[in-house]
Short mmCIF file of C-alpha atoms in Angstrom, two decimals:
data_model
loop_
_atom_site.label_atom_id
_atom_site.label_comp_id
_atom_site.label_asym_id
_atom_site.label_seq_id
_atom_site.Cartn_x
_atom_site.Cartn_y
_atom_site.Cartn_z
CA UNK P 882 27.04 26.33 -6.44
CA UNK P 883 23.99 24.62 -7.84
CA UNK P 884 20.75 25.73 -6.03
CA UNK P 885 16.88 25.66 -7.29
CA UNK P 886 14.22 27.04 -5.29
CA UNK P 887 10.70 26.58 -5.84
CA UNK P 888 7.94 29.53 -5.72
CA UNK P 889 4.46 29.65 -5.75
CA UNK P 890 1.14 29.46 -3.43
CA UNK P 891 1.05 26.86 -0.18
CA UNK P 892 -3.20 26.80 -0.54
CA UNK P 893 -5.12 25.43 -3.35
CA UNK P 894 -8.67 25.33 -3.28
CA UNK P 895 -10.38 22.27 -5.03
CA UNK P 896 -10.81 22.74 -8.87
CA UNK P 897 -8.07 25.83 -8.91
CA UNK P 898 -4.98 25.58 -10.98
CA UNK P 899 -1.14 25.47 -9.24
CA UNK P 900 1.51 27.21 -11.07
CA UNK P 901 4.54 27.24 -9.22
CA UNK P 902 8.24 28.41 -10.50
CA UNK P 903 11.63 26.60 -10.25
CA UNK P 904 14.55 29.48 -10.25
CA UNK P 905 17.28 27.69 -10.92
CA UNK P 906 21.19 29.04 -10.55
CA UNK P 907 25.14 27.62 -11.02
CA UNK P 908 23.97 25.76 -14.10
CA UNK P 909 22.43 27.36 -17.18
CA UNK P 910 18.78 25.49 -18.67
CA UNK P 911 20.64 25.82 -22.06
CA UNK P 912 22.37 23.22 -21.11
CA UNK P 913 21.60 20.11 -22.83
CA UNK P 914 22.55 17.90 -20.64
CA UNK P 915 20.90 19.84 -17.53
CA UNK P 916 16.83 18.80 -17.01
CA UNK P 917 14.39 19.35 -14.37
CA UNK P 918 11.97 17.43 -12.95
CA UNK P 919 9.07 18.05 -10.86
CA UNK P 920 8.23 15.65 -8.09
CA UNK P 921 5.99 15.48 -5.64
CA UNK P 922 5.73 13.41 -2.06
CA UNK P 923 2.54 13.27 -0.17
CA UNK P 924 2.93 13.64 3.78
CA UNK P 925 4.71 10.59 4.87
CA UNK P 926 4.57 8.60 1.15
CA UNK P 927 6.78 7.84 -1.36
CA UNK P 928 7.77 10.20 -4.06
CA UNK P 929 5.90 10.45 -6.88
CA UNK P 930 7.91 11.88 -10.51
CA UNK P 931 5.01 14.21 -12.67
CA UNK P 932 7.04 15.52 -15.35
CA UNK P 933 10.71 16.74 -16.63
CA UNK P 934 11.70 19.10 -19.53
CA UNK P 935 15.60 19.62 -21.77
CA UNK P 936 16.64 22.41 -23.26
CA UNK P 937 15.56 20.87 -26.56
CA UNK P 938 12.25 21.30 -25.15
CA UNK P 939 11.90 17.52 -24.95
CA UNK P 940 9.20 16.90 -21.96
CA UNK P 941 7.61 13.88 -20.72
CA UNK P 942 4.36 13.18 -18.27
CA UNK P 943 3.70 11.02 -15.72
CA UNK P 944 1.05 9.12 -17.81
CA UNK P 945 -1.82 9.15 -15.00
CA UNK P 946 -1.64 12.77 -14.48
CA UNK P 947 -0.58 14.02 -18.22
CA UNK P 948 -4.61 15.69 -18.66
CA UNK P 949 -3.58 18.30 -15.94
CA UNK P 950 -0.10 19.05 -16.37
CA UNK P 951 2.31 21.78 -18.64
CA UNK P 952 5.56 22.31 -17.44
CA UNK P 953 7.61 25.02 -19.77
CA UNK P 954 11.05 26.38 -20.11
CA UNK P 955 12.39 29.93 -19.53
CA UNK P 956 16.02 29.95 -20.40
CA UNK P 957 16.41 33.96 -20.08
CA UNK P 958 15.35 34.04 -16.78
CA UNK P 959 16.34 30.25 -15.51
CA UNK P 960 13.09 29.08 -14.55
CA UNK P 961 10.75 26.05 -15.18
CA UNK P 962 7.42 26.15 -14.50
CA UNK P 963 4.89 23.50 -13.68
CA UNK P 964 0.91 24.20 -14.07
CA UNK P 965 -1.70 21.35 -12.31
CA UNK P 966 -5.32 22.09 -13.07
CA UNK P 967 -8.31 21.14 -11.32
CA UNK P 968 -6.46 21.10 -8.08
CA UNK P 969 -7.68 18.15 -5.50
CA UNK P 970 -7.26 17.14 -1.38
CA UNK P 971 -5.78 14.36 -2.94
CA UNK P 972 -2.44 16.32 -4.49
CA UNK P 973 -1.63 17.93 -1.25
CA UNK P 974 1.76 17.19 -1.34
CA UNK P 975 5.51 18.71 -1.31
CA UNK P 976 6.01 19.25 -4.65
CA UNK P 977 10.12 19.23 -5.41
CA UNK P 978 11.74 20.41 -8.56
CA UNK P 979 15.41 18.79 -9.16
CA UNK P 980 17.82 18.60 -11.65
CA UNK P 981 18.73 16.17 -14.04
CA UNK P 982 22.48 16.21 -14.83
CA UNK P 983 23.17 13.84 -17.42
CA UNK P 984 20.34 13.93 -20.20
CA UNK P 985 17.70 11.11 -21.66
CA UNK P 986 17.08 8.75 -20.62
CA UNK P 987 16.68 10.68 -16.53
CA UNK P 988 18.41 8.36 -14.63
CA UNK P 989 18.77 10.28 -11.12
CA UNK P 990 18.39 13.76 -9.68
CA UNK P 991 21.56 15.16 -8.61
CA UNK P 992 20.56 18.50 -6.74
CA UNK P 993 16.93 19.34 -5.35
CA UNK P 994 15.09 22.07 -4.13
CA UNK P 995 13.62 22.65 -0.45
CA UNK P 996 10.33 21.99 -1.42
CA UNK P 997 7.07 23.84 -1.10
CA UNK P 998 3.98 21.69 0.49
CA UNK P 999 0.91 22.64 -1.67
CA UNK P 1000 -2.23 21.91 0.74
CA UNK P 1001 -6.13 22.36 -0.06
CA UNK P 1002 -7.50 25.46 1.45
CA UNK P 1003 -11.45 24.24 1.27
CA UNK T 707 1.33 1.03 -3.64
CA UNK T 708 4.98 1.78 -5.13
CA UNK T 709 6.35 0.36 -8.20
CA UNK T 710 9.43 -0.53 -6.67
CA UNK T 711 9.59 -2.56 -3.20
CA UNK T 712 11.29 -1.86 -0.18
CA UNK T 713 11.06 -2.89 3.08
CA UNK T 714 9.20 -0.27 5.67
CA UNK T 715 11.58 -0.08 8.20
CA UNK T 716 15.13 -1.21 9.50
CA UNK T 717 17.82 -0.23 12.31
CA UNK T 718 20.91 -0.45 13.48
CA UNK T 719 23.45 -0.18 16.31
CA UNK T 720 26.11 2.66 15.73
CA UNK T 721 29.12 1.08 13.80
CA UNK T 722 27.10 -1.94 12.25
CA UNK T 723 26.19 -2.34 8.61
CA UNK T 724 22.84 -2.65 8.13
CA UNK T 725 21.13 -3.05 3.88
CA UNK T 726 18.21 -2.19 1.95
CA UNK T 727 16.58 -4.19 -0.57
CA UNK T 728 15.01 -2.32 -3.71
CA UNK T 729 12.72 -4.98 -5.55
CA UNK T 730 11.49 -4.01 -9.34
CA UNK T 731 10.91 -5.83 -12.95
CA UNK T 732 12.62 -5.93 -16.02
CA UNK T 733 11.03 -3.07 -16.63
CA UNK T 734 12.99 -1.05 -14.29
CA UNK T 735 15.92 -2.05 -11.70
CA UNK T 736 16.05 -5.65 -13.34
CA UNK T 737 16.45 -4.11 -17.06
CA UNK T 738 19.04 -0.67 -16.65
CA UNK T 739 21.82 0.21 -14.17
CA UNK T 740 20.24 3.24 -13.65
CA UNK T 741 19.17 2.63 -10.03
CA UNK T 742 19.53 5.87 -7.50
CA UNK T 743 19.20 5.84 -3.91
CA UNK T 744 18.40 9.26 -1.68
CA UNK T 745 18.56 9.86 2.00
CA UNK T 746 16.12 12.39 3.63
CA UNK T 747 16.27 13.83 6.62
CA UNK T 748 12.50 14.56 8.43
CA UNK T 749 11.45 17.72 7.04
CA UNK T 750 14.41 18.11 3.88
CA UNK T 751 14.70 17.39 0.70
CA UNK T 752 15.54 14.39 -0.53
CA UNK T 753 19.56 14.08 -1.11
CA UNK T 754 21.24 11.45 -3.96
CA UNK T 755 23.68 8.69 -2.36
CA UNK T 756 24.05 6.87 -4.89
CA UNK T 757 23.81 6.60 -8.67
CA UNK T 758 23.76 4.19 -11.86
CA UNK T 759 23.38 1.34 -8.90
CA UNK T 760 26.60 1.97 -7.24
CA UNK T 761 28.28 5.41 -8.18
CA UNK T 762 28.83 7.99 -5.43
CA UNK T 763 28.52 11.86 -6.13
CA UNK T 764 31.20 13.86 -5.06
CA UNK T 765 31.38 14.58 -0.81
CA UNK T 766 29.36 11.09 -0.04
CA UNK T 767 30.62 9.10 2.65
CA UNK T 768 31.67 5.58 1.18
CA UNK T 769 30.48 4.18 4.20
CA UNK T 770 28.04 3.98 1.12
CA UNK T 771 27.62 1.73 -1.00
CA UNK T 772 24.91 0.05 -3.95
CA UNK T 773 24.68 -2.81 -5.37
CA UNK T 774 22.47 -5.39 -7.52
CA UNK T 775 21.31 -8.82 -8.28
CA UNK T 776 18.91 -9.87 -11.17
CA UNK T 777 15.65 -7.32 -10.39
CA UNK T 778 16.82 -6.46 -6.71
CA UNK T 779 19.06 -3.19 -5.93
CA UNK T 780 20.46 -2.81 -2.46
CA UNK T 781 22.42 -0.08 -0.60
CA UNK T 782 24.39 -0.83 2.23
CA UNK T 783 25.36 1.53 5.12
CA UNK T 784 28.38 0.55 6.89
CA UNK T 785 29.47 1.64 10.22
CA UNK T 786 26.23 3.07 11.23
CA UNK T 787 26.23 6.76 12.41
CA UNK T 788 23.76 8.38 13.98
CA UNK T 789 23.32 10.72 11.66
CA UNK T 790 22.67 7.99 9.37
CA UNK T 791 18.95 7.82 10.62
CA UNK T 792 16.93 9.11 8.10
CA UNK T 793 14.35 7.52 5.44
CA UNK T 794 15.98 5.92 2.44
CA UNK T 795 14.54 5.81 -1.01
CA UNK T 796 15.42 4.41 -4.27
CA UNK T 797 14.76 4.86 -7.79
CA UNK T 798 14.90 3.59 -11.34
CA UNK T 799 14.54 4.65 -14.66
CA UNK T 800 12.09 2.49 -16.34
CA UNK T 801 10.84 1.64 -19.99
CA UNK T 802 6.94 1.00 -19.14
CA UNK T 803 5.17 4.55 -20.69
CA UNK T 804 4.00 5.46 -17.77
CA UNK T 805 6.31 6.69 -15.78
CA UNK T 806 10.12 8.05 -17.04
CA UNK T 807 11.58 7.63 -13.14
CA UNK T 808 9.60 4.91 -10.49
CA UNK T 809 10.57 5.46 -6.58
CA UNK T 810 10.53 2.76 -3.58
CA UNK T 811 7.97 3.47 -0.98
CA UNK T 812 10.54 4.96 1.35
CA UNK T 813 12.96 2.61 4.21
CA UNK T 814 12.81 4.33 7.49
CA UNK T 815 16.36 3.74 8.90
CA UNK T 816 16.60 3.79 12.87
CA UNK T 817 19.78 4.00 14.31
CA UNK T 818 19.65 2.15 17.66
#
């Protein structure tokens, strides 16, 4: 059974960085064919894709917000991780991670996580 | 304002079809069969219907179905449940270098 969960703080305060950590399990990051994304949706808007990473450690950015984000790979441990710096009001939001099942180009996310909403604290 | 178009709201009487339109470019639904469509539920993550315009994953209903026409991708619900009502988006892969994956705004679906 294929299952990610995200992990990480629900309050930000304004200029902080968010790390939070996808555990992923029933598929193995080695895989390359298996991605992740991060996405985020804002209460009540659309979704928004930020970034997504391969095995091969190919990654890509959403181009508007590529200054403040890293997302990284740890295979041992099945987790992806996505840093945001300089945390604002304006990314509260539920930030998803999902997984990509069937390699470049990402074409659809076939299993996502709960979600965790980040909100700003000040 | 999304990069892909759909409308804000539609509904439904139980056992009618009802469709949603998914309006890109070139760029993205127009130029690649790689258009996805999610249902979620208020307060869930989002949950793939539909893939590569009309392809369903394994356990979806194919009271389900996708479709699309020159730059326009629609998904059509037939005999509504009322378990249907949910919000609807879709998605596309696209070539501009800004974006790897553009969604749709979101269709609220109301089931009457």
């Amino acid at each position: 059974q294929v299952t990610l969960k995200e992990s990480g703080p629900v309050l930000v305060k304004p200029t902080e960085t968010l790390t939070l950590t996808c555990t992923v399990s029933g598929f193995s990051l080695s895989n390359p064919r298996m991605g992740v994304s991060w996405i985020r949706q804002p209460p009540g808007k659309a979704l928004e894709w930020l970034t997504h990473i391969f095995p091969n450690d190919e990654k890509s950015y959403s181009t508007s917000l590529r200054s403040r984000l890293t997302i990284s790979g740890d295979t041992s441990n099945s987790q992806v991780v996505l840093t945001m710096t300089n945390m604002d009001p304006v990314d509260t939001a539920t930030y998803y991670c999902a997984r990509i099942p069937a390699g470049a180009p990402v074409r659809h996310f076939d299993h996502w996580a709960r979600g965790t909403l980040v909100t700003d604290s000040s | 304002q999304s990069a892909l178009t759909q409308p804000a709201s539609v509904s439904g009487s139980p056992g009618q079809s009802i469709t949603i339109s998914c309006t890109g470019s070139t760029n993205d639904v127009g130029g690649f069969n790689y258009v996805s469509w999610y249902q979620q539920h208020p307060g869930r993550a989002p949950k793939l219907i539909l893939y590569d315009v009309s392809n369903r994953p394994s356990g979806i209903s194919d009271r389900f179905s996708g479709s699309k026409s020159g730059n326009t991708a629609s998904l059509t619900i037939s005999g509504l449940q009322a378990e249907d009502e949910a919000d609807y988006f879709c998605g596309s892969y696209t070539r501009i270098f800004t974006l790897d994956v553009v969604f749709g705004g979101g269709t609220r679906l109301t089931v009457l």
